[in-house]
PDB file of C-alpha atoms in Angstrom:
ATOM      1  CA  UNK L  21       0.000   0.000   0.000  1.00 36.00           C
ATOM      2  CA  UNK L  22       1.361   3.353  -1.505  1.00 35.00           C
ATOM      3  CA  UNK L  23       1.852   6.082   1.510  1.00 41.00           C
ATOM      4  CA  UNK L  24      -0.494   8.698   0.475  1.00 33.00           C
ATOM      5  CA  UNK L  25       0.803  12.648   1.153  1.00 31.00           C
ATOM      6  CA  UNK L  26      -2.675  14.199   1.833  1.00 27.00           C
ATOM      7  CA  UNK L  27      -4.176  14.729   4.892  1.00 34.00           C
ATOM      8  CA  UNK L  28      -7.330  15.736   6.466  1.00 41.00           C
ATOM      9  CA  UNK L  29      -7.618  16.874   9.953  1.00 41.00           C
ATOM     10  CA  UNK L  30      -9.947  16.617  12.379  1.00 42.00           C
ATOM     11  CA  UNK L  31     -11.268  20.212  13.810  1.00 42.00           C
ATOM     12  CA  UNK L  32     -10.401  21.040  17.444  1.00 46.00           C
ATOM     13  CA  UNK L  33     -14.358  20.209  18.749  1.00 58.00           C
ATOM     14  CA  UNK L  34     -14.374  16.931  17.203  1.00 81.00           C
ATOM     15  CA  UNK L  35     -12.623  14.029  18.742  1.00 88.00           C
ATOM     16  CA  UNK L  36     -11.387  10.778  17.353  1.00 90.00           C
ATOM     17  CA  UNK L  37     -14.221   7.845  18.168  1.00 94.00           C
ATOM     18  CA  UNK L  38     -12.291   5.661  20.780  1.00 96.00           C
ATOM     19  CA  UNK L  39     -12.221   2.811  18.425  1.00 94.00           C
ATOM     20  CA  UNK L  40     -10.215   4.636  15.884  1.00 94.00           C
ATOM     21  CA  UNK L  41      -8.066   5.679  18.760  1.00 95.00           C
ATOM     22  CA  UNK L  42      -7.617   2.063  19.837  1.00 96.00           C
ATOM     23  CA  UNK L  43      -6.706   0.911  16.817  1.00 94.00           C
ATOM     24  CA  UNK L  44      -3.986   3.428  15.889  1.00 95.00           C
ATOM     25  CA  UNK L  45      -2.633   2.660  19.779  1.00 96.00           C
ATOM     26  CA  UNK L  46      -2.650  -1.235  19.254  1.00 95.00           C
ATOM     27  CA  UNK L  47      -0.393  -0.860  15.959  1.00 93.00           C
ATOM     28  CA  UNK L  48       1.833   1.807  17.606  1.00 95.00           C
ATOM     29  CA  UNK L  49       2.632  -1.250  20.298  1.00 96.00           C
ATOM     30  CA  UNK L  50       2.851  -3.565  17.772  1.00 94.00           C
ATOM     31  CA  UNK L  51       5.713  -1.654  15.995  1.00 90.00           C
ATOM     32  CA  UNK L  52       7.028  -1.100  19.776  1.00 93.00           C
ATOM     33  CA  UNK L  53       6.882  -4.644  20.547  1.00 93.00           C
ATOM     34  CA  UNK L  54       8.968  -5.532  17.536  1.00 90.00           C
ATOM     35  CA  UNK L  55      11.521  -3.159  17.882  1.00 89.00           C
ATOM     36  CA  UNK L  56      12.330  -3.667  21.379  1.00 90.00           C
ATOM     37  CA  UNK L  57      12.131  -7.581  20.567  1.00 89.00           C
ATOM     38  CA  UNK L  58      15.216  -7.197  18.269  1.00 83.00           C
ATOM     39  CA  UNK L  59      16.636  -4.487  20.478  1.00 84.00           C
ATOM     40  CA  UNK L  60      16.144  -1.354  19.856  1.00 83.00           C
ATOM     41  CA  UNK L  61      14.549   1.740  21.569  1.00 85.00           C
ATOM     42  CA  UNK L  62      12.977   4.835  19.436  1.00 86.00           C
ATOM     43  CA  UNK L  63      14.150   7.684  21.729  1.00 82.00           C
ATOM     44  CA  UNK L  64      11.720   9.936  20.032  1.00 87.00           C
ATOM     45  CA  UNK L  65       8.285   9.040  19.767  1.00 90.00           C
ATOM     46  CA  UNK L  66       5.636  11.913  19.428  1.00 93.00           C
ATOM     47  CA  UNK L  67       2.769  12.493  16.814  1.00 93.00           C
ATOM     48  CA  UNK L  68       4.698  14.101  14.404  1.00 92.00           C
ATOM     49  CA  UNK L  69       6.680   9.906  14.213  1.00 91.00           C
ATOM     50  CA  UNK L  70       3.346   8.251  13.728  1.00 92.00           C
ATOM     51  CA  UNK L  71       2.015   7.975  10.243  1.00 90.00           C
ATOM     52  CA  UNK L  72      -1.504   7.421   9.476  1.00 87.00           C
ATOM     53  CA  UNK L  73      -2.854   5.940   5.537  1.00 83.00           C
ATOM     54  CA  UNK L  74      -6.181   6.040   6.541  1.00 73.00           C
ATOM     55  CA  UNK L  75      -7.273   5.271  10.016  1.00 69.00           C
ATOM     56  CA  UNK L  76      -6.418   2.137   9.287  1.00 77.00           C
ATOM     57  CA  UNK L  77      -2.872   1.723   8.776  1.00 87.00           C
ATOM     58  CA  UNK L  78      -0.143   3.323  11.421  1.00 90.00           C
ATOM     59  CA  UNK L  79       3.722   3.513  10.756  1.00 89.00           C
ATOM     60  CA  UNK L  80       6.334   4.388  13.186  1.00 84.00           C
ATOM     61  CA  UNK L  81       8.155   6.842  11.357  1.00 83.00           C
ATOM     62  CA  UNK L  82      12.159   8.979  12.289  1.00 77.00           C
ATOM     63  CA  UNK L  83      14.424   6.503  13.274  1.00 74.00           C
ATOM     64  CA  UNK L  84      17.279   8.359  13.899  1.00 65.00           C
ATOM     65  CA  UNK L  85      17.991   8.983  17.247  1.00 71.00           C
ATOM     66  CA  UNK L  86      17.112   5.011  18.168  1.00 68.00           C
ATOM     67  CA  UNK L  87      19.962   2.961  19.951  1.00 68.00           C
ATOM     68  CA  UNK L  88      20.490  -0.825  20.768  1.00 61.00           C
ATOM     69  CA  UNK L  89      18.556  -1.587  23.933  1.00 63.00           C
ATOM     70  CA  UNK L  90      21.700  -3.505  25.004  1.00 67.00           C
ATOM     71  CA  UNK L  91      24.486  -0.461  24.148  1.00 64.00           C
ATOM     72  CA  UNK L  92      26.353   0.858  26.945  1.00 60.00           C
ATOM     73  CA  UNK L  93      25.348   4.165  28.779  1.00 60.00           C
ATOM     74  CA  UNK L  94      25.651   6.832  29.152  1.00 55.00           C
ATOM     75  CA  UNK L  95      23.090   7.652  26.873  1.00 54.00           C
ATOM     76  CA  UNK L  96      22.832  11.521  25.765  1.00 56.00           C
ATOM     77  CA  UNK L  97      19.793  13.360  28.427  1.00 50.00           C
ATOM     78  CA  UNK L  98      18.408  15.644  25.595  1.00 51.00           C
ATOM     79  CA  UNK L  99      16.091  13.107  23.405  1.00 56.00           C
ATOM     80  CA  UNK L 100      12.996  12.664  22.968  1.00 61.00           C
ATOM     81  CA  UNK L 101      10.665  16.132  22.268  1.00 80.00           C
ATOM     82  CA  UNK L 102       9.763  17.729  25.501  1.00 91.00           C
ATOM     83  CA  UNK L 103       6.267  17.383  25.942  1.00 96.00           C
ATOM     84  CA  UNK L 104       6.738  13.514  25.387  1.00 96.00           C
ATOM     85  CA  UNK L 105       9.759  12.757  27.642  1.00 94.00           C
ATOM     86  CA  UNK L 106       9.912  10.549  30.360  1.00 95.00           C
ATOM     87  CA  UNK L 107      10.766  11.717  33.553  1.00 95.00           C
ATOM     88  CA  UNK L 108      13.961   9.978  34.333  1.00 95.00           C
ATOM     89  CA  UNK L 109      14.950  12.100  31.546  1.00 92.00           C
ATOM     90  CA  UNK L 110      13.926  15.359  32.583  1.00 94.00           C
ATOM     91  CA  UNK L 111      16.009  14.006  35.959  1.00 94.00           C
ATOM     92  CA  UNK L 112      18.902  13.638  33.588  1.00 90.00           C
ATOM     93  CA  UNK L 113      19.681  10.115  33.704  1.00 89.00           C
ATOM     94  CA  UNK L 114      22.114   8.294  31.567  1.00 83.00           C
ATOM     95  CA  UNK L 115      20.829   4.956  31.554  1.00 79.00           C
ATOM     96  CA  UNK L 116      17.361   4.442  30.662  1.00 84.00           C
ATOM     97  CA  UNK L 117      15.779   2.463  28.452  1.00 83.00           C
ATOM     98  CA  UNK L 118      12.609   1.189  25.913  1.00 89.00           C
ATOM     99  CA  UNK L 119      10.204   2.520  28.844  1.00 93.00           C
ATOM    100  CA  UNK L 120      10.734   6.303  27.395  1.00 93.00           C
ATOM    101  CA  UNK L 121       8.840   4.680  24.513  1.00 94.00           C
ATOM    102  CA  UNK L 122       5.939   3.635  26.909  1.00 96.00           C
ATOM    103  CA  UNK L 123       5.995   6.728  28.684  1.00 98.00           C
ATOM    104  CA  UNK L 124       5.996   8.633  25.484  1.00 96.00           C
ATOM    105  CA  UNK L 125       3.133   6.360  23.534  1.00 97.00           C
ATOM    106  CA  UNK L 126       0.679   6.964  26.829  1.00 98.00           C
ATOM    107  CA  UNK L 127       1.298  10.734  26.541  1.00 98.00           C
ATOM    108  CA  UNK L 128       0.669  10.123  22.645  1.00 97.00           C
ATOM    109  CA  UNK L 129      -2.371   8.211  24.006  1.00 98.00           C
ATOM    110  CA  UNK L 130      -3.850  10.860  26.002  1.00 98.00           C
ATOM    111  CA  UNK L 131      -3.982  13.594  22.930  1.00 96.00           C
ATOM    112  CA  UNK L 132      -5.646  11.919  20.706  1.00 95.00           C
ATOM    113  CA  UNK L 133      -8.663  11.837  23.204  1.00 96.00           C
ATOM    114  CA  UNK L 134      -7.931  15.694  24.317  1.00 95.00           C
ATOM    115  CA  UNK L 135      -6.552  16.812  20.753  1.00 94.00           C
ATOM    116  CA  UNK L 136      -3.676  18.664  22.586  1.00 94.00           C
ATOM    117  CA  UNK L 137      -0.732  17.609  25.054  1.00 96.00           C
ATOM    118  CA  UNK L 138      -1.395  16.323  28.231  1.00 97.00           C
ATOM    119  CA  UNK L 139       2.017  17.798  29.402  1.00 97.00           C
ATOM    120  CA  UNK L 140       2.525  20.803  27.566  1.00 96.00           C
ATOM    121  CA  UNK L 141       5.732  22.060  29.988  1.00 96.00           C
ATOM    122  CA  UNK L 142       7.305  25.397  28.587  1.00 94.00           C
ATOM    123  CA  UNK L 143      11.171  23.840  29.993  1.00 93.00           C
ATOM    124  CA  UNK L 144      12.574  21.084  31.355  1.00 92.00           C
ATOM    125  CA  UNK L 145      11.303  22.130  34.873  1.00 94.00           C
ATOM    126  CA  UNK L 146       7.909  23.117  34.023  1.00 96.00           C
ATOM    127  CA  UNK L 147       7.498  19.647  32.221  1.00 97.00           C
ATOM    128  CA  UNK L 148       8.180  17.886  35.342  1.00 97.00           C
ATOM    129  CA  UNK L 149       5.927  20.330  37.407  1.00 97.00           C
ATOM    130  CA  UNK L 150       2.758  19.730  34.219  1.00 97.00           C
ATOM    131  CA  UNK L 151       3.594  16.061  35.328  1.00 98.00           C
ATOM    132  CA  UNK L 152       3.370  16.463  38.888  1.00 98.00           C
ATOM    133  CA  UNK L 153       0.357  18.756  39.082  1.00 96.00           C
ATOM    134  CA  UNK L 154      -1.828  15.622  37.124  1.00 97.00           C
ATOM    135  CA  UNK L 155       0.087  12.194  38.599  1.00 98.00           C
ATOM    136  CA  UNK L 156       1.097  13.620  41.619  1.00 97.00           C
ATOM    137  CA  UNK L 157       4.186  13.449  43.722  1.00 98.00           C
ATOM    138  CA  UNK L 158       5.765  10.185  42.733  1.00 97.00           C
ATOM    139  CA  UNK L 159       6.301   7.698  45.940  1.00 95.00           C
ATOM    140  CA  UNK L 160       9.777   8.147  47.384  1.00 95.00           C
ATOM    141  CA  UNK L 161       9.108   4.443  48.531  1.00 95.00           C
ATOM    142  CA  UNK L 162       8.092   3.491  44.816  1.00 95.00           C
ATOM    143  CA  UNK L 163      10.902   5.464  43.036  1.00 97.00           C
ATOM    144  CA  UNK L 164      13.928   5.462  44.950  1.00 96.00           C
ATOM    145  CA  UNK L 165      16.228   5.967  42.215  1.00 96.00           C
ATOM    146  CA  UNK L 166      14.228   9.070  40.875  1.00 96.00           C
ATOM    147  CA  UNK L 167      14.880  10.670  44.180  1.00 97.00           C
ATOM    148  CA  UNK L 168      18.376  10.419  44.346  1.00 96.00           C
ATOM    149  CA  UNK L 169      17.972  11.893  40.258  1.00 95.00           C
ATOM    150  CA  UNK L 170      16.101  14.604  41.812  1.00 96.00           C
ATOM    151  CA  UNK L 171      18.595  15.136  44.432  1.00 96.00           C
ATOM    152  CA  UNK L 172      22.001  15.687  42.266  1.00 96.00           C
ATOM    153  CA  UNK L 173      20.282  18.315  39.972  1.00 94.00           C
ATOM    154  CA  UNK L 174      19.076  19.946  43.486  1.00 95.00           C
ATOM    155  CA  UNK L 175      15.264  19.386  42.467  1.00 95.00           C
ATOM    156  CA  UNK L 176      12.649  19.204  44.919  1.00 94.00           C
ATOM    157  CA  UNK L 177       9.557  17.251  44.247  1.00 95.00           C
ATOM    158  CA  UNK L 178       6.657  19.406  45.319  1.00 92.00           C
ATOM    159  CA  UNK L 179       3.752  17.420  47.509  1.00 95.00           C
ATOM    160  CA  UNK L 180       0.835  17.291  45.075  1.00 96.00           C
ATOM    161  CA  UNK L 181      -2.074  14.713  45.092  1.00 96.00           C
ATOM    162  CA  UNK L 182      -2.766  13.162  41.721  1.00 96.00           C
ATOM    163  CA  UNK L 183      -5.785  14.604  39.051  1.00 95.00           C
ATOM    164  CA  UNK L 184      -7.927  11.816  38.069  1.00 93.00           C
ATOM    165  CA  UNK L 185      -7.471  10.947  34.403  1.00 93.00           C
ATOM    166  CA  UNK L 186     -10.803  10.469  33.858  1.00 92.00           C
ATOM    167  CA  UNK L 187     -10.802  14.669  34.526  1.00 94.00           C
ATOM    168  CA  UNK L 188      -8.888  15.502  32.205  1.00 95.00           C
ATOM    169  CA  UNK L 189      -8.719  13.295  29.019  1.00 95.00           C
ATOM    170  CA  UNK L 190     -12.110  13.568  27.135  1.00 85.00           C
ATOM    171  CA  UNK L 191     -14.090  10.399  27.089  1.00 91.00           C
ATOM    172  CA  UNK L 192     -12.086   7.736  27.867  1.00 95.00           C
ATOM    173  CA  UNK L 193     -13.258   4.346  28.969  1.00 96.00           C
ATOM    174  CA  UNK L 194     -11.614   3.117  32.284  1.00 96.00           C
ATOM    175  CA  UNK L 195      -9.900   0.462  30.628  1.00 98.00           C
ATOM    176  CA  UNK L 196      -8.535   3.148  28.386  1.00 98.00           C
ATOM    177  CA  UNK L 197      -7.459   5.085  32.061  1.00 97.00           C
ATOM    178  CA  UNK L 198      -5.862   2.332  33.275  1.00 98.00           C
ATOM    179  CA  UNK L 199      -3.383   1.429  30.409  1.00 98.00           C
ATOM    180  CA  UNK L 200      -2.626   5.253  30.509  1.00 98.00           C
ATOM    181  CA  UNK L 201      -2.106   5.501  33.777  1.00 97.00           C
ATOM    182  CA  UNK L 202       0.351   2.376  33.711  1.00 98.00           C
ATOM    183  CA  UNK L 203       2.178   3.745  31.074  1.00 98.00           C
ATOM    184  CA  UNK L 204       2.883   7.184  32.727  1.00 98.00           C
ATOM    185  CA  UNK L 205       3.943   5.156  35.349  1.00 98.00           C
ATOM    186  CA  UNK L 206       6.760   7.444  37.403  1.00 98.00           C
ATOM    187  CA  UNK L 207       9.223   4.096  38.130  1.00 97.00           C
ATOM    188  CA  UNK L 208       9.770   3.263  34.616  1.00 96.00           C
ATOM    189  CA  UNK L 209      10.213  -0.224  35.668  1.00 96.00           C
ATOM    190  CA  UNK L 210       6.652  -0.627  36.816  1.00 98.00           C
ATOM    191  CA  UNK L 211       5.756   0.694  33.170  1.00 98.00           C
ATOM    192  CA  UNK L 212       4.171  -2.355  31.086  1.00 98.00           C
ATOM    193  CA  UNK L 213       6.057  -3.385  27.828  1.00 97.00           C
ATOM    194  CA  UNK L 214       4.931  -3.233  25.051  1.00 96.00           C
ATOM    195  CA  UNK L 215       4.075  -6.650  24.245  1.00 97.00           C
ATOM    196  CA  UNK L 216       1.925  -6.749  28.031  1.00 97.00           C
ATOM    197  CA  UNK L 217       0.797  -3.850  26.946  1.00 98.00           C
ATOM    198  CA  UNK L 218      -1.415  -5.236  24.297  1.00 97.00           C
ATOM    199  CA  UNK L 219      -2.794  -7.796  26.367  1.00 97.00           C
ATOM    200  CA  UNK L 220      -4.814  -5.241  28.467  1.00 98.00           C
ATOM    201  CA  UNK L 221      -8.238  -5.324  28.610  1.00 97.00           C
ATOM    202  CA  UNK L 222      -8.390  -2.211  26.685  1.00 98.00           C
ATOM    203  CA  UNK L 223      -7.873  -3.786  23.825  1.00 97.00           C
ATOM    204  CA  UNK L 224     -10.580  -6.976  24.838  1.00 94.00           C
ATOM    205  CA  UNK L 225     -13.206  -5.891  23.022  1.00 90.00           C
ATOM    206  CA  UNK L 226     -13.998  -7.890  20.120  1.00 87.00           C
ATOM    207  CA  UNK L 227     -13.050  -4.805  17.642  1.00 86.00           C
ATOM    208  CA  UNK L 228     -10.902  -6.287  14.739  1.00 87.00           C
ATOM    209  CA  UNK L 229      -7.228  -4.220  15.522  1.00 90.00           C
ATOM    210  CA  UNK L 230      -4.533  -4.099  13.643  1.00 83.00           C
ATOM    211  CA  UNK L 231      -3.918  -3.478   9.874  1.00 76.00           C
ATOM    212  CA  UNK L 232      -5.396  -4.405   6.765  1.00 74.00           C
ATOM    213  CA  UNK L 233      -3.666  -7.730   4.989  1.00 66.00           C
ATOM    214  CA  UNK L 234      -2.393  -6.308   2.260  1.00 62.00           C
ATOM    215  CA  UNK L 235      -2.068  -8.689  -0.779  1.00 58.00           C
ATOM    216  CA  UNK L 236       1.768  -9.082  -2.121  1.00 59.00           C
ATOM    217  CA  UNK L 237       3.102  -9.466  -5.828  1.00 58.00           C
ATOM    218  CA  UNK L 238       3.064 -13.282  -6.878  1.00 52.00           C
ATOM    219  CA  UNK L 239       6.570 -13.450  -7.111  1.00 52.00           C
ATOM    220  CA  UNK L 240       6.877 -12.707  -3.585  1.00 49.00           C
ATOM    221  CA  UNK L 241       6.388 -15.348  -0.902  1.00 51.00           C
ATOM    222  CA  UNK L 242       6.244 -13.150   1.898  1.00 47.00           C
ATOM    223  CA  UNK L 243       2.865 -12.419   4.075  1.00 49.00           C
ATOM    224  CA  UNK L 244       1.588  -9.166   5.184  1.00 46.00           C
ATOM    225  CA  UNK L 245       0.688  -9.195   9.074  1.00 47.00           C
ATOM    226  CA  UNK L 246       0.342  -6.264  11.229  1.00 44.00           C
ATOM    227  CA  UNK L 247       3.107  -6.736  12.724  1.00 45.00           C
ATOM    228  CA  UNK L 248       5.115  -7.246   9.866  1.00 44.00           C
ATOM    229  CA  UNK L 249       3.753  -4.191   7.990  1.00 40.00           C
ATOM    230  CA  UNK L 250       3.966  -1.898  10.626  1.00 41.00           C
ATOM    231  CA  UNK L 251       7.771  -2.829  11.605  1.00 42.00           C
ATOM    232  CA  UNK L 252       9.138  -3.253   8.468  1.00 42.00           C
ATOM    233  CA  UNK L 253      12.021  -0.308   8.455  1.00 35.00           C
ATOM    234  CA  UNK L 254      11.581  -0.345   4.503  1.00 36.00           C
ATOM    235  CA  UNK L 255       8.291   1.461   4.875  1.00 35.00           C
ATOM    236  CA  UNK L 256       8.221   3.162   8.275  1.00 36.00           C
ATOM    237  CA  UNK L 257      11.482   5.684   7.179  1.00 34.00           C
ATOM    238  CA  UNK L 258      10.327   8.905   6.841  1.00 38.00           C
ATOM    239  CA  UNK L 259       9.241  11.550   8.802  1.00 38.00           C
ATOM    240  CA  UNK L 260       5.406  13.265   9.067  1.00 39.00           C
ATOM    241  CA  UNK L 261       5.481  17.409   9.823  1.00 38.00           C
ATOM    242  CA  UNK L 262       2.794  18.790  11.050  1.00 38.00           C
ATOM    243  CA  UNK L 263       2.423  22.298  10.924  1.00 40.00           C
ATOM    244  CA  UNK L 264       1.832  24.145  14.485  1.00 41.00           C
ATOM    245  CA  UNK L 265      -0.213  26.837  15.080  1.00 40.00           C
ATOM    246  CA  UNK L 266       0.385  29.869  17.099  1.00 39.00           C
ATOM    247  CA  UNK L 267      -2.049  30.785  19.144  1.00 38.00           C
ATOM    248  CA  UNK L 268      -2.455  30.714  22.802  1.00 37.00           C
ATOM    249  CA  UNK L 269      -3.759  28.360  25.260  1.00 37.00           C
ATOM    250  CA  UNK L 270      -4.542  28.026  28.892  1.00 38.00           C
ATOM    251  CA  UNK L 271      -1.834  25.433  30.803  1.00 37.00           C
ATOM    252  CA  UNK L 272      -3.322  23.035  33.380  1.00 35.00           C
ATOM    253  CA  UNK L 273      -1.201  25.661  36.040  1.00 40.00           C
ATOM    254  CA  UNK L 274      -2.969  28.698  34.750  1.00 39.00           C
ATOM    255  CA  UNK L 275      -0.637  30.800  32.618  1.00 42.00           C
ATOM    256  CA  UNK L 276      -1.046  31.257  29.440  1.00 39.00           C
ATOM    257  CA  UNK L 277       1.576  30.073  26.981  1.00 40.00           C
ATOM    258  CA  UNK L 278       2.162  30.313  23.292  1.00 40.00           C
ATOM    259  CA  UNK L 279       0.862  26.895  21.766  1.00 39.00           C
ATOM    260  CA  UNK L 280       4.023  27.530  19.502  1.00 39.00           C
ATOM    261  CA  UNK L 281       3.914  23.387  18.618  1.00 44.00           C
ATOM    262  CA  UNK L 282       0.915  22.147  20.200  1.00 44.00           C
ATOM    263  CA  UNK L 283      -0.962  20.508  17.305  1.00 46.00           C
ATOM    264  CA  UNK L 284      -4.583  21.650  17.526  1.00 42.00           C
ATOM    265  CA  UNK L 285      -5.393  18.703  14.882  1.00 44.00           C
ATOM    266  CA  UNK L 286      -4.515  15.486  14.913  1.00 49.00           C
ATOM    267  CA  UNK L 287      -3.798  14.311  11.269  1.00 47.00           C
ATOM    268  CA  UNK L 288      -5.785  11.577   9.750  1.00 44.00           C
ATOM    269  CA  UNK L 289      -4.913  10.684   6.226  1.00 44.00           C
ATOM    270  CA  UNK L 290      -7.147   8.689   3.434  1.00 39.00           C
TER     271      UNK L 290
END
């Protein structure tokens, strides 16, 4: 299947159904579940890396800041775009791992129900404060090691109580909550795989996931699965811009900041 170029986009007062949502999601781990099975870890997962022919078919897209899950650290601190990076990052460590994917798909998660970024932080600090202000102030008991992070870059974790999901990402079922919520998991090795991942009940629901079978030349003995056609590096290099927008938006802390790269609308191609 030919990648088409054109787009439409879905206006900022119309949200994706949750099926279409759960089916771009299940594909996104499939890829995920692949990639970290021959080990490797994307680094930079965000919307602008996941491409959509139809609502059917999803590609993991921008390859080039992914390492070998097995290389040595210290890994560089600055990957990943902001509003998707997992917080042992913003603590600057040098030895994480495929859970920034995880962390980074259930932020990805999360705006396709609101149509905007759950964590919209302005800087490094502000992202972690966004963070705090919806999951709260990560266990010390839980998290030990993101405490002693904390602690060398002289950060203090301020004593919030967490923001239900369900409060502030539009309609989602509490299945959907749940493998959210374990995703954005603060320990990132509480944080489900990706291959666990798509054995939550979130994706029980006798909807047919994954994408199409797509038929190959004759001469070819190889068979389309999803799995096959969403991993396969031959068709997933390549990278999707989206446009932002400039206008302004109110923060979950109250200040209003430029939504210099928020993207008001999700793309959805046909």
């Amino acid at each position: 299947m030919s990648e088409t170029k054109s787009r439409k986009r879905f206006s900022r007062d119309r949200y994706f159904p949750e099926h279409i949502i759960r089916n771009i999601i299940y594909q996104v781990l499939q890829g995920l579940a692949y990639m970290h099975k021959n080990g490797f870890f994307h680094r930079d997962m965000k919307p602008e890396n996941i491409m959509c022919n139809g609502t059917e078919l999803v590609k993991i897209a921008d390859f080039g800041l992914a390492r070998e899950i097995r290389s040595r650290p210290p890994y560089t601190d600055y990957v990943s775009t902001r509003w998707y990076r997992a917080p042992e990052i913003l603590l600057r460590s040098t030895s994480y791992n495929s859970p920034i994917d995880i962390w980074a798909l259930g932020c990805i998660m999360a705006e396709l129900y609101m149509l905007r970024p759950l964590f919209p932080g302005t800087s490094e600090l502000d992202q972690l404060f966004k963070i705090i202000t919806i999951l709260g102030t990560p266990n010390k008991e839980d998290w030990p090691e993101g405490y002693q992070l904390a602690a060398a870059m002289n950060f203090k974790f301020q004593q919030t109580v967490p923001t239900p999901l369900a409060t502030v990402v539009n309609s989602v079922s509490d299945e959907g909550q749940k493998l959210m919520a374990d995703m954005m998991q603060w320990n990132p090795e509480k944080r489900p795989n990706a291959l666990s991942s798509l054995k939550y009940k979130y994706f029980l629901v006798g909807q047919k996931l994954g994408a199409p079978v797509v038929s190959q030349p004759s001469t070819s003995n190889r068979k389309t699965s999803a799995g096959s056609t969403l991993s396969d590096s031959r068709v997933v290099l390549g990278k999707a811009k989206l446009k932002p927008t400039a206008t302004e938006v109110k923060t979950f802390d109250g200040d209003m900041q430029p939504e210099r790269n928020i993207n008001r609308n999700l793309p959805i191609c046909k």
